[in-house]
């Protein structure tokens, strides 16, 4: 896949002039403790806390989000998932480094950040770090259908992680709609993408539960293929890839949105006369 293409103007969906990118998959080259399932969409660290570095199978297209959902956590370790981009071809590595930070980054042309439980915002240039600690929950977070990042717009709905409904989920749904699902929690969704600039460089953005963290790295080589990096580190044990719709929403997605907006809380979906698969899709996705 080419790593550079013409930017998409805000308000213009991906379409015939800019085909949607293919589904994302994990690269067959990965850390020694990682097992990738046959579909290439789930990566699990089977032992220890390290050797969990994974890559995207293909370079990302500009504006394409490599989105993972945290599926399993493991108690007893300190630290969480790490996410970023690299211009290194995974197939060219003599060995996958034990850690993304600092080992992979020290090889050069790699930009990786640790996701922490304390905040989910990268401070802007020239702003104090305290800005990153302040919660940012715009009321229209799930009202606006698209997340706009520089020259790209991305359907927001599937970017947002949601809890699995339980006995008291009707008390929590409003909180999750306000995007307060912790970045390192199970079901949290974390993504990375890059946006090319006119000077031939690119900004890297990290997206956490539908919220753009702003440029977390600048000056990336936009003319080179850029692969996603996911380090399934320490307390993060397993992640799965979430596929996004970049064009018009599918009929399934539209039905889900209508159903979700028509019920008081997600537990009420169980009482609807719908196939189980559609109910689960409405509640979990």
JSON list of N, CA, C and O in Angstrom, two decimals, residues 11-66:
[
{"chain": "A", "resi": 11, "resn": "UNK", "atom": "N", "xyz": [-15.17, 17.25, 5.60]},
{"chain": "A", "resi": 11, "resn": "UNK", "atom": "CA", "xyz": [-16.53, 17.22, 5.09]},
{"chain": "A", "resi": 11, "resn": "UNK", "atom": "C", "xyz": [-16.70, 16.35, 3.88]},
{"chain": "A", "resi": 11, "resn": "UNK", "atom": "O", "xyz": [-17.81, 16.09, 3.45]},
{"chain": "A", "resi": 12, "resn": "UNK", "atom": "N", "xyz": [-15.60, 15.86, 3.31]},
{"chain": "A", "resi": 12, "resn": "UNK", "atom": "CA", "xyz": [-15.69, 15.00, 2.13]},
{"chain": "A", "resi": 12, "resn": "UNK", "atom": "C", "xyz": [-15.39, 13.57, 2.53]},
{"chain": "A", "resi": 12, "resn": "UNK", "atom": "O", "xyz": [-14.31, 13.28, 3.01]},
{"chain": "A", "resi": 13, "resn": "UNK", "atom": "N", "xyz": [-16.34, 12.64, 2.38]},
{"chain": "A", "resi": 13, "resn": "UNK", "atom": "CA", "xyz": [-16.10, 11.26, 2.79]},
{"chain": "A", "resi": 13, "resn": "UNK", "atom": "C", "xyz": [-15.14, 10.56, 1.86]},
{"chain": "A", "resi": 13, "resn": "UNK", "atom": "O", "xyz": [-14.92, 10.98, 0.74]},
{"chain": "A", "resi": 14, "resn": "UNK", "atom": "N", "xyz": [-14.56, 9.47, 2.35]},
{"chain": "A", "resi": 14, "resn": "UNK", "atom": "CA", "xyz": [-13.78, 8.63, 1.47]},
{"chain": "A", "resi": 14, "resn": "UNK", "atom": "C", "xyz": [-14.74, 8.03, 0.46]},
{"chain": "A", "resi": 14, "resn": "UNK", "atom": "O", "xyz": [-15.87, 7.69, 0.76]},
{"chain": "A", "resi": 15, "resn": "UNK", "atom": "N", "xyz": [-14.30, 7.90, -0.76]},
{"chain": "A", "resi": 15, "resn": "UNK", "atom": "CA", "xyz": [-15.19, 7.41, -1.81]},
{"chain": "A", "resi": 15, "resn": "UNK", "atom": "C", "xyz": [-14.40, 6.92, -3.00]},
{"chain": "A", "resi": 15, "resn": "UNK", "atom": "O", "xyz": [-13.24, 6.52, -2.87]},
{"chain": "A", "resi": 16, "resn": "UNK", "atom": "N", "xyz": [-15.01, 6.94, -4.21]},
{"chain": "A", "resi": 16, "resn": "UNK", "atom": "CA", "xyz": [-14.33, 6.42, -5.40]},
{"chain": "A", "resi": 16, "resn": "UNK", "atom": "C", "xyz": [-12.98, 7.08, -5.67]},
{"chain": "A", "resi": 16, "resn": "UNK", "atom": "O", "xyz": [-12.05, 6.42, -6.11]},
{"chain": "A", "resi": 17, "resn": "UNK", "atom": "N", "xyz": [-12.87, 8.39, -5.39]},
{"chain": "A", "resi": 17, "resn": "UNK", "atom": "CA", "xyz": [-11.60, 9.07, -5.63]},
{"chain": "A", "resi": 17, "resn": "UNK", "atom": "C", "xyz": [-10.54, 8.66, -4.63]},
{"chain": "A", "resi": 17, "resn": "UNK", "atom": "O", "xyz": [-9.35, 8.79, -4.88]},
{"chain": "A", "resi": 18, "resn": "UNK", "atom": "N", "xyz": [-10.98, 8.17, -3.49]},
{"chain": "A", "resi": 18, "resn": "UNK", "atom": "CA", "xyz": [-10.05, 7.72, -2.44]},
{"chain": "A", "resi": 18, "resn": "UNK", "atom": "C", "xyz": [-10.64, 6.45, -1.82]},
{"chain": "A", "resi": 18, "resn": "UNK", "atom": "O", "xyz": [-11.42, 6.51, -0.89]},
{"chain": "A", "resi": 19, "resn": "UNK", "atom": "N", "xyz": [-10.27, 5.29, -2.36]},
{"chain": "A", "resi": 19, "resn": "UNK", "atom": "CA", "xyz": [-10.86, 4.04, -1.87]},
{"chain": "A", "resi": 19, "resn": "UNK", "atom": "C", "xyz": [-10.55, 3.82, -0.40]},
{"chain": "A", "resi": 19, "resn": "UNK", "atom": "O", "xyz": [-9.52, 4.25, 0.11]},
{"chain": "A", "resi": 20, "resn": "UNK", "atom": "N", "xyz": [-11.48, 3.15, 0.27]},
{"chain": "A", "resi": 20, "resn": "UNK", "atom": "CA", "xyz": [-11.23, 2.82, 1.66]},
{"chain": "A", "resi": 20, "resn": "UNK", "atom": "C", "xyz": [-10.02, 1.88, 1.76]},
{"chain": "A", "resi": 20, "resn": "UNK", "atom": "O", "xyz": [-9.82, 1.03, 0.90]},
{"chain": "A", "resi": 21, "resn": "UNK", "atom": "N", "xyz": [-9.21, 2.04, 2.80]},
{"chain": "A", "resi": 21, "resn": "UNK", "atom": "CA", "xyz": [-8.08, 1.13, 2.98]},
{"chain": "A", "resi": 21, "resn": "UNK", "atom": "C", "xyz": [-8.56, -0.27, 3.30]},
{"chain": "A", "resi": 21, "resn": "UNK", "atom": "O", "xyz": [-9.68, -0.46, 3.80]},
{"chain": "A", "resi": 22, "resn": "UNK", "atom": "N", "xyz": [-7.74, -1.29, 3.04]},
{"chain": "A", "resi": 22, "resn": "UNK", "atom": "CA", "xyz": [-8.14, -2.66, 3.35]},
{"chain": "A", "resi": 22, "resn": "UNK", "atom": "C", "xyz": [-8.20, -2.87, 4.86]},
{"chain": "A", "resi": 22, "resn": "UNK", "atom": "O", "xyz": [-7.68, -2.07, 5.63]},
{"chain": "A", "resi": 23, "resn": "UNK", "atom": "N", "xyz": [-8.82, -3.97, 5.31]},
{"chain": "A", "resi": 23, "resn": "UNK", "atom": "CA", "xyz": [-8.87, -4.26, 6.76]},
{"chain": "A", "resi": 23, "resn": "UNK", "atom": "C", "xyz": [-7.46, -4.34, 7.34]},
{"chain": "A", "resi": 23, "resn": "UNK", "atom": "O", "xyz": [-6.52, -4.78, 6.68]},
{"chain": "A", "resi": 24, "resn": "UNK", "atom": "N", "xyz": [-7.33, -3.91, 8.59]},
{"chain": "A", "resi": 24, "resn": "UNK", "atom": "CA", "xyz": [-6.03, -3.96, 9.26]},
{"chain": "A", "resi": 24, "resn": "UNK", "atom": "C", "xyz": [-5.79, -5.36, 9.82]},
{"chain": "A", "resi": 24, "resn": "UNK", "atom": "O", "xyz": [-6.72, -6.06, 10.24]},
{"chain": "A", "resi": 25, "resn": "UNK", "atom": "N", "xyz": [-4.53, -5.77, 9.82]},
{"chain": "A", "resi": 25, "resn": "UNK", "atom": "CA", "xyz": [-4.11, -7.05, 10.36]},
{"chain": "A", "resi": 25, "resn": "UNK", "atom": "C", "xyz": [-2.77, -6.87, 11.07]},
{"chain": "A", "resi": 25, "resn": "UNK", "atom": "O", "xyz": [-2.04, -5.94, 10.79]},
{"chain": "A", "resi": 26, "resn": "UNK", "atom": "N", "xyz": [-2.45, -7.80, 11.97]},
{"chain": "A", "resi": 26, "resn": "UNK", "atom": "CA", "xyz": [-1.14, -7.79, 12.61]},
{"chain": "A", "resi": 26, "resn": "UNK", "atom": "C", "xyz": [-0.10, -8.45, 11.70]},
{"chain": "A", "resi": 26, "resn": "UNK", "atom": "O", "xyz": [-0.40, -9.40, 10.96]},
{"chain": "A", "resi": 27, "resn": "UNK", "atom": "N", "xyz": [1.10, -7.96, 11.76]},
{"chain": "A", "resi": 27, "resn": "UNK", "atom": "CA", "xyz": [2.21, -8.49, 10.97]},
{"chain": "A", "resi": 27, "resn": "UNK", "atom": "C", "xyz": [2.63, -9.85, 11.53]},
{"chain": "A", "resi": 27, "resn": "UNK", "atom": "O", "xyz": [2.58, -10.08, 12.74]},
{"chain": "A", "resi": 28, "resn": "UNK", "atom": "N", "xyz": [3.07, -10.77, 10.65]},
{"chain": "A", "resi": 28, "resn": "UNK", "atom": "CA", "xyz": [3.55, -12.07, 11.17]},
{"chain": "A", "resi": 28, "resn": "UNK", "atom": "C", "xyz": [4.84, -11.95, 11.98]},
{"chain": "A", "resi": 28, "resn": "UNK", "atom": "O", "xyz": [5.19, -12.86, 12.73]},
{"chain": "A", "resi": 29, "resn": "UNK", "atom": "N", "xyz": [5.56, -10.83, 11.81]},
{"chain": "A", "resi": 29, "resn": "UNK", "atom": "CA", "xyz": [6.74, -10.57, 12.63]},
{"chain": "A", "resi": 29, "resn": "UNK", "atom": "C", "xyz": [6.30, -9.86, 13.91]},
{"chain": "A", "resi": 29, "resn": "UNK", "atom": "O", "xyz": [5.65, -8.82, 13.85]},
{"chain": "A", "resi": 30, "resn": "UNK", "atom": "N", "xyz": [6.64, -10.42, 15.06]},
{"chain": "A", "resi": 30, "resn": "UNK", "atom": "CA", "xyz": [6.22, -9.84, 16.34]},
{"chain": "A", "resi": 30, "resn": "UNK", "atom": "C", "xyz": [7.10, -10.35, 17.45]},
{"chain": "A", "resi": 30, "resn": "UNK", "atom": "O", "xyz": [8.01, -11.17, 17.23]},
{"chain": "A", "resi": 31, "resn": "UNK", "atom": "N", "xyz": [6.87, -9.86, 18.68]},
{"chain": "A", "resi": 31, "resn": "UNK", "atom": "CA", "xyz": [7.66, -10.26, 19.83]},
{"chain": "A", "resi": 31, "resn": "UNK", "atom": "C", "xyz": [7.55, -11.73, 20.13]},
{"chain": "A", "resi": 31, "resn": "UNK", "atom": "O", "xyz": [6.56, -12.40, 19.79]},
{"chain": "A", "resi": 32, "resn": "UNK", "atom": "N", "xyz": [8.57, -12.26, 20.83]},
{"chain": "A", "resi": 32, "resn": "UNK", "atom": "CA", "xyz": [8.66, -13.70, 21.09]},
{"chain": "A", "resi": 32, "resn": "UNK", "atom": "C", "xyz": [7.51, -14.22, 21.95]},
{"chain": "A", "resi": 32, "resn": "UNK", "atom": "O", "xyz": [7.16, -15.40, 21.87]},
{"chain": "A", "resi": 33, "resn": "UNK", "atom": "N", "xyz": [6.91, -13.37, 22.78]},
{"chain": "A", "resi": 33, "resn": "UNK", "atom": "CA", "xyz": [5.83, -13.83, 23.67]},
{"chain": "A", "resi": 33, "resn": "UNK", "atom": "C", "xyz": [4.44, -13.57, 23.12]},
{"chain": "A", "resi": 33, "resn": "UNK", "atom": "O", "xyz": [3.45, -13.76, 23.83]},
{"chain": "A", "resi": 34, "resn": "UNK", "atom": "N", "xyz": [4.35, -13.12, 21.87]},
{"chain": "A", "resi": 34, "resn": "UNK", "atom": "CA", "xyz": [3.05, -12.79, 21.27]},
{"chain": "A", "resi": 34, "resn": "UNK", "atom": "C", "xyz": [2.55, -13.95, 20.42]},
{"chain": "A", "resi": 34, "resn": "UNK", "atom": "O", "xyz": [3.32, -14.59, 19.69]},
{"chain": "A", "resi": 35, "resn": "UNK", "atom": "N", "xyz": [1.26, -14.22, 20.53]},
{"chain": "A", "resi": 35, "resn": "UNK", "atom": "CA", "xyz": [0.59, -15.17, 19.65]},
{"chain": "A", "resi": 35, "resn": "UNK", "atom": "C", "xyz": [-0.53, -14.42, 18.94]},
{"chain": "A", "resi": 35, "resn": "UNK", "atom": "O", "xyz": [-1.39, -13.81, 19.59]},
{"chain": "A", "resi": 36, "resn": "UNK", "atom": "N", "xyz": [-0.51, -14.45, 17.61]},
{"chain": "A", "resi": 36, "resn": "UNK", "atom": "CA", "xyz": [-1.54, -13.81, 16.80]},
{"chain": "A", "resi": 36, "resn": "UNK", "atom": "C", "xyz": [-2.48, -14.89, 16.28]},
{"chain": "A", "resi": 36, "resn": "UNK", "atom": "O", "xyz": [-2.03, -15.94, 15.81]},
{"chain": "A", "resi": 37, "resn": "UNK", "atom": "N", "xyz": [-3.80, -14.67, 16.39]},
{"chain": "A", "resi": 37, "resn": "UNK", "atom": "CA", "xyz": [-4.75, -15.70, 15.96]},
{"chain": "A", "resi": 37, "resn": "UNK", "atom": "C", "xyz": [-4.74, -15.83, 14.44]},
{"chain": "A", "resi": 37, "resn": "UNK", "atom": "O", "xyz": [-4.11, -15.05, 13.72]},
{"chain": "A", "resi": 38, "resn": "UNK", "atom": "N", "xyz": [-5.45, -16.84, 13.94]},
{"chain": "A", "resi": 38, "resn": "UNK", "atom": "CA", "xyz": [-5.43, -17.14, 12.51]},
{"chain": "A", "resi": 38, "resn": "UNK", "atom": "C", "xyz": [-5.97, -16.01, 11.66]},
{"chain": "A", "resi": 38, "resn": "UNK", "atom": "O", "xyz": [-5.58, -15.84, 10.51]},
{"chain": "A", "resi": 39, "resn": "UNK", "atom": "N", "xyz": [-6.88, -15.21, 12.23]},
{"chain": "A", "resi": 39, "resn": "UNK", "atom": "CA", "xyz": [-7.45, -14.10, 11.46]},
{"chain": "A", "resi": 39, "resn": "UNK", "atom": "C", "xyz": [-6.49, -12.92, 11.37]},
{"chain": "A", "resi": 39, "resn": "UNK", "atom": "O", "xyz": [-6.69, -12.01, 10.57]},
{"chain": "A", "resi": 40, "resn": "UNK", "atom": "N", "xyz": [-5.45, -12.93, 12.21]},
{"chain": "A", "resi": 40, "resn": "UNK", "atom": "CA", "xyz": [-4.51, -11.82, 12.22]},
{"chain": "A", "resi": 40, "resn": "UNK", "atom": "C", "xyz": [-5.04, -10.58, 12.91]},
{"chain": "A", "resi": 40, "resn": "UNK", "atom": "O", "xyz": [-4.46, -9.50, 12.77]},
{"chain": "A", "resi": 41, "resn": "UNK", "atom": "N", "xyz": [-6.12, -10.72, 13.69]},
{"chain": "A", "resi": 41, "resn": "UNK", "atom": "CA", "xyz": [-6.76, -9.56, 14.30]},
{"chain": "A", "resi": 41, "resn": "UNK", "atom": "C", "xyz": [-6.68, -9.54, 15.83]},
{"chain": "A", "resi": 41, "resn": "UNK", "atom": "O", "xyz": [-7.15, -8.59, 16.45]},
{"chain": "A", "resi": 42, "resn": "UNK", "atom": "N", "xyz": [-6.13, -10.60, 16.43]},
{"chain": "A", "resi": 42, "resn": "UNK", "atom": "CA", "xyz": [-6.03, -10.63, 17.89]},
{"chain": "A", "resi": 42, "resn": "UNK", "atom": "C", "xyz": [-4.60, -11.02, 18.28]},
{"chain": "A", "resi": 42, "resn": "UNK", "atom": "O", "xyz": [-4.05, -12.01, 17.77]},
{"chain": "A", "resi": 43, "resn": "UNK", "atom": "N", "xyz": [-4.01, -10.23, 19.17]},
{"chain": "A", "resi": 43, "resn": "UNK", "atom": "CA", "xyz": [-2.65, -10.49, 19.62]},
{"chain": "A", "resi": 43, "resn": "UNK", "atom": "C", "xyz": [-2.65, -10.66, 21.14]},
{"chain": "A", "resi": 43, "resn": "UNK", "atom": "O", "xyz": [-3.18, -9.80, 21.86]},
{"chain": "A", "resi": 44, "resn": "UNK", "atom": "N", "xyz": [-2.07, -11.75, 21.61]},
{"chain": "A", "resi": 44, "resn": "UNK", "atom": "CA", "xyz": [-2.07, -12.07, 23.03]},
{"chain": "A", "resi": 44, "resn": "UNK", "atom": "C", "xyz": [-0.64, -12.36, 23.49]},
{"chain": "A", "resi": 44, "resn": "UNK", "atom": "O", "xyz": [0.09, -13.11, 22.83]},
{"chain": "A", "resi": 45, "resn": "UNK", "atom": "N", "xyz": [-0.24, -11.77, 24.61]},
{"chain": "A", "resi": 45, "resn": "UNK", "atom": "CA", "xyz": [1.06, -12.07, 25.21]},
{"chain": "A", "resi": 45, "resn": "UNK", "atom": "C", "xyz": [0.86, -13.28, 26.12]},
{"chain": "A", "resi": 45, "resn": "UNK", "atom": "O", "xyz": [0.10, -13.23, 27.08]},
{"chain": "A", "resi": 46, "resn": "UNK", "atom": "N", "xyz": [1.55, -14.36, 25.83]},
{"chain": "A", "resi": 46, "resn": "UNK", "atom": "CA", "xyz": [1.26, -15.63, 26.49]},
{"chain": "A", "resi": 46, "resn": "UNK", "atom": "C", "xyz": [2.07, -15.83, 27.76]},
{"chain": "A", "resi": 46, "resn": "UNK", "atom": "O", "xyz": [1.74, -16.72, 28.57]},
{"chain": "A", "resi": 47, "resn": "UNK", "atom": "N", "xyz": [3.16, -15.08, 27.97]},
{"chain": "A", "resi": 47, "resn": "UNK", "atom": "CA", "xyz": [3.91, -15.20, 29.20]},
{"chain": "A", "resi": 47, "resn": "UNK", "atom": "C", "xyz": [4.73, -13.93, 29.44]},
{"chain": "A", "resi": 47, "resn": "UNK", "atom": "O", "xyz": [4.87, -13.10, 28.56]},
{"chain": "A", "resi": 48, "resn": "UNK", "atom": "N", "xyz": [5.26, -13.82, 30.66]},
{"chain": "A", "resi": 48, "resn": "UNK", "atom": "CA", "xyz": [6.10, -12.71, 31.06]},
{"chain": "A", "resi": 48, "resn": "UNK", "atom": "C", "xyz": [5.35, -11.38, 30.90]},
{"chain": "A", "resi": 48, "resn": "UNK", "atom": "O", "xyz": [4.11, -11.35, 30.86]},
{"chain": "A", "resi": 49, "resn": "UNK", "atom": "N", "xyz": [6.09, -10.27, 30.86]},
{"chain": "A", "resi": 49, "resn": "UNK", "atom": "CA", "xyz": [5.48, -8.95, 30.72]},
{"chain": "A", "resi": 49, "resn": "UNK", "atom": "C", "xyz": [6.04, -8.20, 29.52]},
{"chain": "A", "resi": 49, "resn": "UNK", "atom": "O", "xyz": [5.58, -7.12, 29.20]},
{"chain": "A", "resi": 50, "resn": "UNK", "atom": "N", "xyz": [7.03, -8.81, 28.85]},
{"chain": "A", "resi": 50, "resn": "UNK", "atom": "CA", "xyz": [7.73, -8.13, 27.76]},
{"chain": "A", "resi": 50, "resn": "UNK", "atom": "C", "xyz": [7.68, -8.99, 26.50]},
{"chain": "A", "resi": 50, "resn": "UNK", "atom": "O", "xyz": [6.92, -9.95, 26.42]},
{"chain": "A", "resi": 51, "resn": "UNK", "atom": "N", "xyz": [8.50, -8.61, 25.51]},
{"chain": "A", "resi": 51, "resn": "UNK", "atom": "CA", "xyz": [8.52, -9.28, 24.21]},
{"chain": "A", "resi": 51, "resn": "UNK", "atom": "C", "xyz": [7.11, -9.32, 23.61]},
{"chain": "A", "resi": 51, "resn": "UNK", "atom": "O", "xyz": [6.67, -10.33, 23.07]},
{"chain": "A", "resi": 52, "resn": "UNK", "atom": "N", "xyz": [6.41, -8.17, 23.74]},
{"chain": "A", "resi": 52, "resn": "UNK", "atom": "CA", "xyz": [5.03, -8.10, 23.25]},
{"chain": "A", "resi": 52, "resn": "UNK", "atom": "C", "xyz": [4.84, -7.12, 22.12]},
{"chain": "A", "resi": 52, "resn": "UNK", "atom": "O", "xyz": [3.71, -6.69, 21.87]},
{"chain": "A", "resi": 53, "resn": "UNK", "atom": "N", "xyz": [5.92, -6.77, 21.40]},
{"chain": "A", "resi": 53, "resn": "UNK", "atom": "CA", "xyz": [5.82, -5.76, 20.34]},
{"chain": "A", "resi": 53, "resn": "UNK", "atom": "C", "xyz": [5.16, -6.36, 19.10]},
{"chain": "A", "resi": 53, "resn": "UNK", "atom": "O", "xyz": [5.56, -7.44, 18.62]},
{"chain": "A", "resi": 54, "resn": "UNK", "atom": "N", "xyz": [4.17, -5.65, 18.56]},
{"chain": "A", "resi": 54, "resn": "UNK", "atom": "CA", "xyz": [3.46, -6.06, 17.35]},
{"chain": "A", "resi": 54, "resn": "UNK", "atom": "C", "xyz": [3.49, -4.90, 16.34]},
{"chain": "A", "resi": 54, "resn": "UNK", "atom": "O", "xyz": [3.67, -3.74, 16.71]},
{"chain": "A", "resi": 55, "resn": "UNK", "atom": "N", "xyz": [3.27, -5.24, 15.07]},
{"chain": "A", "resi": 55, "resn": "UNK", "atom": "CA", "xyz": [3.23, -4.24, 14.00]},
{"chain": "A", "resi": 55, "resn": "UNK", "atom": "C", "xyz": [2.01, -4.47, 13.13]},
{"chain": "A", "resi": 55, "resn": "UNK", "atom": "O", "xyz": [1.43, -5.56, 13.12]},
{"chain": "A", "resi": 56, "resn": "UNK", "atom": "N", "xyz": [1.64, -3.44, 12.38]},
{"chain": "A", "resi": 56, "resn": "UNK", "atom": "CA", "xyz": [0.61, -3.63, 11.36]},
{"chain": "A", "resi": 56, "resn": "UNK", "atom": "C", "xyz": [1.21, -4.42, 10.20]},
{"chain": "A", "resi": 56, "resn": "UNK", "atom": "O", "xyz": [2.40, -4.31, 9.91]},
{"chain": "A", "resi": 57, "resn": "UNK", "atom": "N", "xyz": [0.40, -5.24, 9.57]},
{"chain": "A", "resi": 57, "resn": "UNK", "atom": "CA", "xyz": [0.90, -6.06, 8.47]},
{"chain": "A", "resi": 57, "resn": "UNK", "atom": "C", "xyz": [1.30, -5.22, 7.27]},
{"chain": "A", "resi": 57, "resn": "UNK", "atom": "O", "xyz": [2.24, -5.54, 6.56]},
{"chain": "A", "resi": 58, "resn": "UNK", "atom": "N", "xyz": [0.56, -4.13, 7.03]},
{"chain": "A", "resi": 58, "resn": "UNK", "atom": "CA", "xyz": [0.84, -3.24, 5.92]},
{"chain": "A", "resi": 58, "resn": "UNK", "atom": "C", "xyz": [1.12, -1.84, 6.46]},
{"chain": "A", "resi": 58, "resn": "UNK", "atom": "O", "xyz": [0.67, -1.48, 7.55]},
{"chain": "A", "resi": 59, "resn": "UNK", "atom": "N", "xyz": [1.85, -1.03, 5.69]},
{"chain": "A", "resi": 59, "resn": "UNK", "atom": "CA", "xyz": [1.97, 0.39, 6.08]},
{"chain": "A", "resi": 59, "resn": "UNK", "atom": "C", "xyz": [0.59, 1.03, 6.09]},
{"chain": "A", "resi": 59, "resn": "UNK", "atom": "O", "xyz": [-0.30, 0.64, 5.33]},
{"chain": "A", "resi": 60, "resn": "UNK", "atom": "N", "xyz": [0.39, 2.00, 6.95]},
{"chain": "A", "resi": 60, "resn": "UNK", "atom": "CA", "xyz": [-0.89, 2.69, 7.01]},
{"chain": "A", "resi": 60, "resn": "UNK", "atom": "C", "xyz": [-1.00, 3.70, 5.88]},
{"chain": "A", "resi": 60, "resn": "UNK", "atom": "O", "xyz": [0.00, 4.29, 5.45]},
{"chain": "A", "resi": 61, "resn": "UNK", "atom": "N", "xyz": [-2.21, 3.93, 5.42]},
{"chain": "A", "resi": 61, "resn": "UNK", "atom": "CA", "xyz": [-2.48, 5.02, 4.50]},
{"chain": "A", "resi": 61, "resn": "UNK", "atom": "C", "xyz": [-2.68, 6.29, 5.32]},
{"chain": "A", "resi": 61, "resn": "UNK", "atom": "O", "xyz": [-3.03, 6.23, 6.50]},
{"chain": "A", "resi": 62, "resn": "UNK", "atom": "N", "xyz": [-2.43, 7.46, 4.74]},
{"chain": "A", "resi": 62, "resn": "UNK", "atom": "CA", "xyz": [-2.68, 8.71, 5.47]},
{"chain": "A", "resi": 62, "resn": "UNK", "atom": "C", "xyz": [-4.13, 8.76, 5.96]},
{"chain": "A", "resi": 62, "resn": "UNK", "atom": "O", "xyz": [-5.06, 8.49, 5.21]},
{"chain": "A", "resi": 63, "resn": "UNK", "atom": "N", "xyz": [-4.31, 9.09, 7.22]},
{"chain": "A", "resi": 63, "resn": "UNK", "atom": "CA", "xyz": [-5.66, 9.18, 7.78]},
{"chain": "A", "resi": 63, "resn": "UNK", "atom": "C", "xyz": [-6.25, 7.85, 8.19]},
{"chain": "A", "resi": 63, "resn": "UNK", "atom": "O", "xyz": [-7.34, 7.83, 8.79]},
{"chain": "A", "resi": 64, "resn": "UNK", "atom": "N", "xyz": [-5.58, 6.75, 7.92]},
{"chain": "A", "resi": 64, "resn": "UNK", "atom": "CA", "xyz": [-6.09, 5.43, 8.32]},
{"chain": "A", "resi": 64, "resn": "UNK", "atom": "C", "xyz": [-5.75, 5.17, 9.77]},
{"chain": "A", "resi": 64, "resn": "UNK", "atom": "O", "xyz": [-4.60, 5.32, 10.19]},
{"chain": "A", "resi": 65, "resn": "UNK", "atom": "N", "xyz": [-6.74, 4.77, 10.57]},
{"chain": "A", "resi": 65, "resn": "UNK", "atom": "CA", "xyz": [-6.53, 4.53, 12.00]},
{"chain": "A", "resi": 65, "resn": "UNK", "atom": "C", "xyz": [-6.27, 3.05, 12.24]},
{"chain": "A", "resi": 65, "resn": "UNK", "atom": "O", "xyz": [-7.05, 2.20, 11.81]},
{"chain": "A", "resi": 66, "resn": "UNK", "atom": "N", "xyz": [-5.17, 2.75, 12.90]},
{"chain": "A", "resi": 66, "resn": "UNK", "atom": "CA", "xyz": [-4.91, 1.39, 13.38]},
{"chain": "A", "resi": 66, "resn": "UNK", "atom": "C", "xyz": [-5.47, 1.34, 14.79]},
{"chain": "A", "resi": 66, "resn": "UNK", "atom": "O", "xyz": [-4.89, 1.89, 15.73]}
]
